[in-house]
GROMACS .gro file of C-alpha atoms in nm:
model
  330
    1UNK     CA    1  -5.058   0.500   3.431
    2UNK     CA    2  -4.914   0.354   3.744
    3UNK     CA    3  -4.999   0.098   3.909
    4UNK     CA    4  -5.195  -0.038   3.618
    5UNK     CA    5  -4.847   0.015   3.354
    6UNK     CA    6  -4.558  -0.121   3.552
    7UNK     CA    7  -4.247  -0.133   3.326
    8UNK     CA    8  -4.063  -0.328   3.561
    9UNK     CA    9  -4.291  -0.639   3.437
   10UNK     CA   10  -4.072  -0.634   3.136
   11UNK     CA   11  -3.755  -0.597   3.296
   12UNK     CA   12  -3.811  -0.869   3.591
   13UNK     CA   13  -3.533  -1.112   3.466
   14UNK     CA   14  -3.362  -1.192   3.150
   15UNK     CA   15  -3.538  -1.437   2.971
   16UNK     CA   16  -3.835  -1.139   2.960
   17UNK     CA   17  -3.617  -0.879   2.890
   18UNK     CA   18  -3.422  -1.082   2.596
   19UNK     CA   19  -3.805  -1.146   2.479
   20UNK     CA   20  -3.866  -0.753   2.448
   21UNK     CA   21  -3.515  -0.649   2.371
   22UNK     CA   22  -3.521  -0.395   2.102
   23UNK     CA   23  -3.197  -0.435   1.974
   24UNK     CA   24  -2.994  -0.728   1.897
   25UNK     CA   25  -2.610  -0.742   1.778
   26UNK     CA   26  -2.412  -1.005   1.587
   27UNK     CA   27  -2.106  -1.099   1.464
   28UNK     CA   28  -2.249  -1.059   1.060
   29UNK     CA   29  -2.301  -0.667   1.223
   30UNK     CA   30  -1.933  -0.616   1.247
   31UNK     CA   31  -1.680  -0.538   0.985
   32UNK     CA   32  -1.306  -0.570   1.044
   33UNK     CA   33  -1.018  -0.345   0.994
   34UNK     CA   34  -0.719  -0.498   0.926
   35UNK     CA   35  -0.340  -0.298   0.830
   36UNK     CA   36  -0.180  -0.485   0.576
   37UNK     CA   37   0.234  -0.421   0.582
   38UNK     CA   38   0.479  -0.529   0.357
   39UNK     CA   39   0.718  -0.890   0.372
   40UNK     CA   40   0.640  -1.192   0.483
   41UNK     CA   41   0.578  -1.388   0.876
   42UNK     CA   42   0.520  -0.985   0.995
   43UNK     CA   43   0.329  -0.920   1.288
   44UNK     CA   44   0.361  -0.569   1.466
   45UNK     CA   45   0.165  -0.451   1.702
   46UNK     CA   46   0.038  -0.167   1.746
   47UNK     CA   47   0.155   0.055   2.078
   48UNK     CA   48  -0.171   0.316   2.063
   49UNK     CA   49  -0.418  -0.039   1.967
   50UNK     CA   50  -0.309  -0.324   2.209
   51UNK     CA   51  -0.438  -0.637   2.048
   52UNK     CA   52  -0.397  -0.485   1.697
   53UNK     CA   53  -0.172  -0.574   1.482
   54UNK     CA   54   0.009  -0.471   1.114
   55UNK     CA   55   0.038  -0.797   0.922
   56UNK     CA   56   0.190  -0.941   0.621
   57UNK     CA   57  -0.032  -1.056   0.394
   58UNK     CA   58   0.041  -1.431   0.458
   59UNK     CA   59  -0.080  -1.328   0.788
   60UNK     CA   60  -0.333  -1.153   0.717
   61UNK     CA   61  -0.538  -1.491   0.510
   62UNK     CA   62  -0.481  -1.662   0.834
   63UNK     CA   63  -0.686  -1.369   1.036
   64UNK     CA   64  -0.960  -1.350   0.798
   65UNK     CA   65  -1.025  -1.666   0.793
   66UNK     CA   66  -1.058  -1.672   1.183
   67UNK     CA   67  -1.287  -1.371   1.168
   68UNK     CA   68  -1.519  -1.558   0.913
   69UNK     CA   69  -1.513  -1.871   1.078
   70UNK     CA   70  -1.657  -1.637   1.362
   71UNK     CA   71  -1.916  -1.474   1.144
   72UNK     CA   72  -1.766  -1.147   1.037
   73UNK     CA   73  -1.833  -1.107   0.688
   74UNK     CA   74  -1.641  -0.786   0.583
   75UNK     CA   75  -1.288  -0.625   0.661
   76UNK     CA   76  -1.230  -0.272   0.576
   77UNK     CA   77  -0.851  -0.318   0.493
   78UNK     CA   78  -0.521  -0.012   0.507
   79UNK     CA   79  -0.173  -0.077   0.370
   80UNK     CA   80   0.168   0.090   0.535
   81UNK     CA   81   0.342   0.124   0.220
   82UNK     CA   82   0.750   0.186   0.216
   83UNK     CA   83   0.854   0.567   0.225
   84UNK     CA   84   1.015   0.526  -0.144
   85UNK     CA   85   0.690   0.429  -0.291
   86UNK     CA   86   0.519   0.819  -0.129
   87UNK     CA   87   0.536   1.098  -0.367
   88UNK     CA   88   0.306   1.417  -0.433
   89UNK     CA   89   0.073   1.222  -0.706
   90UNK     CA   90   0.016   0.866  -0.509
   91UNK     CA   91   0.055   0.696  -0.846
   92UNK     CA   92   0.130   0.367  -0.578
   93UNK     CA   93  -0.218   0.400  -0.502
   94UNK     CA   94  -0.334   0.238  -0.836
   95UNK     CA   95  -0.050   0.012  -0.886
   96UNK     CA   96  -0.226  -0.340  -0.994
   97UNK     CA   97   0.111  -0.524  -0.848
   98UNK     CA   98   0.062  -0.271  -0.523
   99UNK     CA   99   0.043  -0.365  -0.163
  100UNK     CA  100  -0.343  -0.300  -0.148
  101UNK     CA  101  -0.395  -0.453  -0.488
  102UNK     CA  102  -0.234  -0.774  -0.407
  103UNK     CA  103  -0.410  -0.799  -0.071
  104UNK     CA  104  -0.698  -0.778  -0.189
  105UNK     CA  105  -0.648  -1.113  -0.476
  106UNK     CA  106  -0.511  -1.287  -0.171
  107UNK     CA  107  -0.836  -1.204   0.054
  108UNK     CA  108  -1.060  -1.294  -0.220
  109UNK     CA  109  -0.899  -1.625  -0.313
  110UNK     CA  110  -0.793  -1.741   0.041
  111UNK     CA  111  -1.203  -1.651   0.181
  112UNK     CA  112  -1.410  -1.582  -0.125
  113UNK     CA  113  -1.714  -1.530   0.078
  114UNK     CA  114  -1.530  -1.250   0.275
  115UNK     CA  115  -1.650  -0.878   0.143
  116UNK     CA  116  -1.347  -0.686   0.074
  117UNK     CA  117  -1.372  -0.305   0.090
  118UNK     CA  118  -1.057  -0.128   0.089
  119UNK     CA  119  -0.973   0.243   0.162
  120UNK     CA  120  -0.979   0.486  -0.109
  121UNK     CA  121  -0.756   0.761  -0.022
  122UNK     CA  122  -0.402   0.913  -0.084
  123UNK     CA  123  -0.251   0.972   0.254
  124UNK     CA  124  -0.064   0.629   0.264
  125UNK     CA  125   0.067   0.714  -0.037
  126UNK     CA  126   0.153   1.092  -0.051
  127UNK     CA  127   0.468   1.223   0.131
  128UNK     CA  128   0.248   1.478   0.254
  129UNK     CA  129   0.013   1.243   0.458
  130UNK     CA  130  -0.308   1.437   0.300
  131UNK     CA  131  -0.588   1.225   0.135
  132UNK     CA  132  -0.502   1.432  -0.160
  133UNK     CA  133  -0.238   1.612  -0.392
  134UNK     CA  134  -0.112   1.904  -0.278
  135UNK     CA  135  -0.109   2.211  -0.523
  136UNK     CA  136  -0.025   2.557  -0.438
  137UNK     CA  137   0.027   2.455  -0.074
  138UNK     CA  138  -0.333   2.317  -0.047
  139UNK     CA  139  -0.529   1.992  -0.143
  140UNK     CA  140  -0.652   2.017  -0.509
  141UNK     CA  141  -1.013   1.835  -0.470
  142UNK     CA  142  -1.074   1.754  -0.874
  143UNK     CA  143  -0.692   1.636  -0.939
  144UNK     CA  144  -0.745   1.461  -0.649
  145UNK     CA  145  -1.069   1.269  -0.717
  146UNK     CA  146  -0.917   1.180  -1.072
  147UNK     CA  147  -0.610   0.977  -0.872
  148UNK     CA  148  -0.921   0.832  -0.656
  149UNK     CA  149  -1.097   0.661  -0.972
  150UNK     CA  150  -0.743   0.519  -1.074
  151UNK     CA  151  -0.738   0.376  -0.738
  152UNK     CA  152  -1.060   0.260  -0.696
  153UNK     CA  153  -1.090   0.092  -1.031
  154UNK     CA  154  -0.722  -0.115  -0.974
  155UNK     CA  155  -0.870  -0.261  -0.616
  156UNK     CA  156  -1.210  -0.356  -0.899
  157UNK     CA  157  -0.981  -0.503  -1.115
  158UNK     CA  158  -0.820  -0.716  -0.791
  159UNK     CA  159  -1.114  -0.815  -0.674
  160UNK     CA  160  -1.279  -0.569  -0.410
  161UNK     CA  161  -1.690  -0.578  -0.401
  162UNK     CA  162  -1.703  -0.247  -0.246
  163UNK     CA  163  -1.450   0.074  -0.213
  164UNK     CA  164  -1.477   0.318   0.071
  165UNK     CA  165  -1.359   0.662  -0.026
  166UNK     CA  166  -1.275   0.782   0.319
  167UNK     CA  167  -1.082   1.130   0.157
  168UNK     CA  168  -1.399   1.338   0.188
  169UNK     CA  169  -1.358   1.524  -0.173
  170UNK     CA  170  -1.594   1.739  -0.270
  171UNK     CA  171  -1.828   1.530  -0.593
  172UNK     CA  172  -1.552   1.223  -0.564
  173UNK     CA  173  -1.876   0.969  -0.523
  174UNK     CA  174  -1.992   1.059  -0.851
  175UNK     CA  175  -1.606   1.064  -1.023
  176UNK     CA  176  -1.622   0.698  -0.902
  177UNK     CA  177  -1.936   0.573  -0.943
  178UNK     CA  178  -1.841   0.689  -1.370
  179UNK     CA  179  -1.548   0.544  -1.317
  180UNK     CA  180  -1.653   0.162  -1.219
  181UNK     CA  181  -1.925   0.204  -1.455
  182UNK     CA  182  -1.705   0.255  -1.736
  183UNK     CA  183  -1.496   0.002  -1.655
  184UNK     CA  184  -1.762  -0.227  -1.684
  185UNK     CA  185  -1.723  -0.307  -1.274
  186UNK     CA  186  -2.119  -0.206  -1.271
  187UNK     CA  187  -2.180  -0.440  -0.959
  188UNK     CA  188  -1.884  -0.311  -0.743
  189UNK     CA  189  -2.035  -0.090  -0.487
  190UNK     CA  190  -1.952   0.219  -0.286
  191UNK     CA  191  -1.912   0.286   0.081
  192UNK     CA  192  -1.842   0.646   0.098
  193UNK     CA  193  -1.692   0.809   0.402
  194UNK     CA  194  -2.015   1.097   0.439
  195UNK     CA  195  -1.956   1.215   0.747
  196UNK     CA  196  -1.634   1.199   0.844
  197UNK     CA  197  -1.527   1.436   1.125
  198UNK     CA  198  -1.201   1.602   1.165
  199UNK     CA  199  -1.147   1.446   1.540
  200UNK     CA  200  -0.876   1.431   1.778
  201UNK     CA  201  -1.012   1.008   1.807
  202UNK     CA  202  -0.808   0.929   1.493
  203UNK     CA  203  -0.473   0.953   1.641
  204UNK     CA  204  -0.380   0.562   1.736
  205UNK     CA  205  -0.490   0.520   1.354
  206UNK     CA  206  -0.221   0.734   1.215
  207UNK     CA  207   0.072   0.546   1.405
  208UNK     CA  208  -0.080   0.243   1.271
  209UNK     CA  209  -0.023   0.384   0.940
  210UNK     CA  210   0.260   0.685   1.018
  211UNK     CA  211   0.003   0.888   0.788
  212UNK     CA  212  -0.038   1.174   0.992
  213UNK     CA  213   0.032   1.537   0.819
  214UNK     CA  214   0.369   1.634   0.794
  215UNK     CA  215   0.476   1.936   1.004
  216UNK     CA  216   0.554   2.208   0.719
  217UNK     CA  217   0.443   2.600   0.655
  218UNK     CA  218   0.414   2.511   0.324
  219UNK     CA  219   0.096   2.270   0.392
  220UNK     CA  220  -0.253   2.248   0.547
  221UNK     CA  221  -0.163   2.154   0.968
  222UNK     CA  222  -0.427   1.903   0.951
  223UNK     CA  223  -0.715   1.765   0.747
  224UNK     CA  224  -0.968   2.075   0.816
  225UNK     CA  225  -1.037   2.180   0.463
  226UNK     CA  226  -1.216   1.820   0.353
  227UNK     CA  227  -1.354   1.698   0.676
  228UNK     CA  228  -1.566   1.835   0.885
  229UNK     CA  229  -1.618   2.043   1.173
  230UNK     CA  230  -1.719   1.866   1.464
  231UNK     CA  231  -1.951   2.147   1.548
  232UNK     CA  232  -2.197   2.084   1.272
  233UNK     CA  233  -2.529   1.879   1.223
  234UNK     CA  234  -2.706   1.994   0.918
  235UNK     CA  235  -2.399   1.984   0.761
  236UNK     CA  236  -2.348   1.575   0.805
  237UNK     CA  237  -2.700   1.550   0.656
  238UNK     CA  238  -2.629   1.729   0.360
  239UNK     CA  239  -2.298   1.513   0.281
  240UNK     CA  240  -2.514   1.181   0.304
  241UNK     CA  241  -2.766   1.333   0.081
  242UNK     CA  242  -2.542   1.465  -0.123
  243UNK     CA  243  -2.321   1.102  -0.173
  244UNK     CA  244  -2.642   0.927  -0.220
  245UNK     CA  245  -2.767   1.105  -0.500
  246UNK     CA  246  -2.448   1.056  -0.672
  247UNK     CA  247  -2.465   0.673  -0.664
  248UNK     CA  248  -2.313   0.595  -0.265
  249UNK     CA  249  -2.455   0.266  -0.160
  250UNK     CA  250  -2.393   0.284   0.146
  251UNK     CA  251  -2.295   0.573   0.382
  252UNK     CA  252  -2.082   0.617   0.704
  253UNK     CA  253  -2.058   0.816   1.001
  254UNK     CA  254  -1.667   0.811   1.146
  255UNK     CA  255  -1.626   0.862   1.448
  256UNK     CA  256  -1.878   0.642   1.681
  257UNK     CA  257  -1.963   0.698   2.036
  258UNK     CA  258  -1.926   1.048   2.018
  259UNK     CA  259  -2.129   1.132   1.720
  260UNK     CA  260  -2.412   0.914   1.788
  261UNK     CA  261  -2.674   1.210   1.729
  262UNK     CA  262  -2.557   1.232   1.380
  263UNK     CA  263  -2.593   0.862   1.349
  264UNK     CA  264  -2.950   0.902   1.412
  265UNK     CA  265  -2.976   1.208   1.155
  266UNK     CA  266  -2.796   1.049   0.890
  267UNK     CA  267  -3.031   0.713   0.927
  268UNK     CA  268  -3.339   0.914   0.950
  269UNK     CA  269  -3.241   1.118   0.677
  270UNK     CA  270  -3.120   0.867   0.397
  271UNK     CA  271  -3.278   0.529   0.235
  272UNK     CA  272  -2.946   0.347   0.208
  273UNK     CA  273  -2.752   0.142   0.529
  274UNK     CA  274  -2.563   0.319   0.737
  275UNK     CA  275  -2.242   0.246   0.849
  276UNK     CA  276  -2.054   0.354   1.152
  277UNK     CA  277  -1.687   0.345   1.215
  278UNK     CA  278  -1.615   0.292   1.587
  279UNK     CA  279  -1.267   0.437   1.602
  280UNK     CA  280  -0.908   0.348   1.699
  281UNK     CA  281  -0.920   0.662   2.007
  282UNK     CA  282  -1.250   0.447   2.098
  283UNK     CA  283  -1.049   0.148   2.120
  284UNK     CA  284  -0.763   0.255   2.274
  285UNK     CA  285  -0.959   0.456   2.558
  286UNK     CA  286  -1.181   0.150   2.648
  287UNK     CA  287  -0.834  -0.101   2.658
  288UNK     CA  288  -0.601   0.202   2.884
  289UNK     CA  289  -0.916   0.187   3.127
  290UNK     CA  290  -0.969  -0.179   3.136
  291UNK     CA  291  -0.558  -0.181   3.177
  292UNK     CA  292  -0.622  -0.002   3.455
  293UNK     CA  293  -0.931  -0.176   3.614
  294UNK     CA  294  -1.093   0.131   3.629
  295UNK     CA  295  -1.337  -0.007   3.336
  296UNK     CA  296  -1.501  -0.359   3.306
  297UNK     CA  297  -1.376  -0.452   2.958
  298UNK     CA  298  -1.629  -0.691   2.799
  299UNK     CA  299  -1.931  -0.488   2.937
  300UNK     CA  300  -1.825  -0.160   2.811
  301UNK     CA  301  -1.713  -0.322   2.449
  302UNK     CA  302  -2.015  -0.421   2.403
  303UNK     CA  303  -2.208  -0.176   2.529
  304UNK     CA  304  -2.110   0.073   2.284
  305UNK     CA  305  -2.149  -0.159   2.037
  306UNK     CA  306  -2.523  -0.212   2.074
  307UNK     CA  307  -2.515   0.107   2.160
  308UNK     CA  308  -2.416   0.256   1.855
  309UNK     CA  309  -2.620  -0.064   1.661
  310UNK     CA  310  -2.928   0.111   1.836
  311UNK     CA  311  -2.852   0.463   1.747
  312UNK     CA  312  -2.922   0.302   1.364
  313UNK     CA  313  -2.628   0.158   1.194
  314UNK     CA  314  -2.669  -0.115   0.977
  315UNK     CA  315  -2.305  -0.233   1.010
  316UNK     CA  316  -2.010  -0.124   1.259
  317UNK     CA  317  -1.671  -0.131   1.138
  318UNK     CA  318  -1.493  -0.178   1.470
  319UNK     CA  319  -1.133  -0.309   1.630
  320UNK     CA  320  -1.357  -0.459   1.847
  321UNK     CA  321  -1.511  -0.712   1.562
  322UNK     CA  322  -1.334  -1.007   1.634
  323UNK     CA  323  -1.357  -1.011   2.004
  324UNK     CA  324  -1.693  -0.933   2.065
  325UNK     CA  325  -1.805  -1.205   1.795
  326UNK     CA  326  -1.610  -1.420   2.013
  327UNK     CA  327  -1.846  -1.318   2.316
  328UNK     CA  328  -2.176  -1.347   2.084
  329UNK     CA  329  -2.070  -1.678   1.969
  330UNK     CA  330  -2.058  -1.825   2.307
   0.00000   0.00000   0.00000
């Protein structure tokens, strides 16, 4: 009770507060996600994600071995495949000689000490843009997670130590945990994509990738059937559960800032890390402000960061990575 407590004794300057500081960030915290595109010497950047950038994979060995020279330790990696390589079935997807495939070998050789954990989902691959195959104008969830054990055993065979499902199948955790196993890839893990939200934040993602859903009758509008509402709680908690017991070694919450209650739920509620995906809308709104000098770039980036870091994730995958390691390292 005041005046014997006084918190401001902690606070008084910041030698004493970085004494009692609850929460600490670093650059091992951070995974990267990098677009992989097609050719050779390619750099494009991306309009929605200023500072972000699809690369060629020659590129791309030159960028991760910045980021691990900075401390980063894990990319999260997409591929823009060509338009002739989409169809209904995503048969690119598992294509050992595939974009993804052959991105990964590179990674692996080029840094081996970088963990690789590439996307598992259809929508770069389907003409559709769905994470899924489309059947009777809807997306079939078993067909679908049998395509998602293809892929995710060809990125085993290349060299990936984790996949992250990010399709949000009903039971596709399990499919793939069976499916490494009998491939003998008992050591490659899972990141699974628990809580994934259907959110309007995903949109500068989607030009990076030009997977958005096709505008057709004939097809779901958007990807409300697998993910989830943005209304629910309960629900999130039940998906972690759910992905843990069939073999997820790690779970994620996607989006960040915004869904930072369910971070805490999922955390409290599971016995596996926790992993947060702080989203290309979050990016982009935090670089249009600082454009703008209505926001104080560097401060706000890494607010959020320990932000969501305190909120209980055990690793943030975040366009931010590189540049705030950059800040931690000095």
């Amino acid at each position: 009770m005041f005046p014997l407590q006084r918190g401001r004794r902690l606070r008084v300057n910041e030698s004493i507060r970085s004494l009692v500081r609850e929460t600490t960030l670093s650059p091992s915290d951070f995974m990267f996600p990098m677009f992989i595109a097609e050719g050779e010497n390619v750099q494009v950047e991306i309009s929605s994600m200023p500072g972000i950038f699809r690369r060629s994979i020659d590129l791309t060995l030159k960028e991760v071995q910045e980021i691990y020279a900075l401390g980063i330790r894990a990319v999260n990696i997409y591929v823009k495949v060509s338009e002739n390589l989409k169809d209904n079935t995503g048969k690119e997807a598992w294509n050992i000689d595939g974009l993804m495939q052959n991105a990964i070998r590179a990674i692996k050789a080029a840094c081996p000490g970088m963990i690789v954990m590439p996307d598992v989902a259809l929508d770069p691959y389907s003409i559709y843009g769905h994470d899924g195959i489309i059947t009777h104008g809807d997306v079939e969830n078993d067909s679908t997670n049998e395509a998602l054990v293809k892929m995710a055993v060809s990125h085993a065979q290349a060299g990936a130590d984790f996949v992250a499902p990010s399709d949000m199948m009903d039971g596709r955790v399990l499919r793939l945990r069976e499916g490494l196993d009998a491939a003998g890839f008992h050591n490659v893990g899972i990141m699974s994509y628990s809580a994934k939200y259907a959110s309007a934040f995903y949109g500068p993602f989607r030009d990076a990738l030009d997977s958005a859903p096709v505008d057709s009758a004939a097809i779901p509008k958007d990807k409300k059937t697998y993910q989830m509402d943005y209304a629910n709680r309960i629900e999130a908690i039940k998906e972690a559960l759910w992905d843990v017991e069939e073999g997820a070694d790690m779970v994620m919450v996607k989006p960040g800032i915004a869904y930072l209650d369910i971070v805490r739920e999922v955390k409290n509620a599971v016995n596996v890390p926790v992993t947060v995906f702080h989203v290309s809308g979050e990016y982009a709104m935090i670089k249009a402000a600082a454009e703008r000098g209505w926001l104080d770039h560097d401060r706000i980036m890494m607010e959020q960061l320990m932000c969501i870091k305190r909120a209980g994730a055990s690793l943030i995958s975040t366009y931010f990575a590189k540049e705030a390691a950059v800040l931690l390292n000095k």
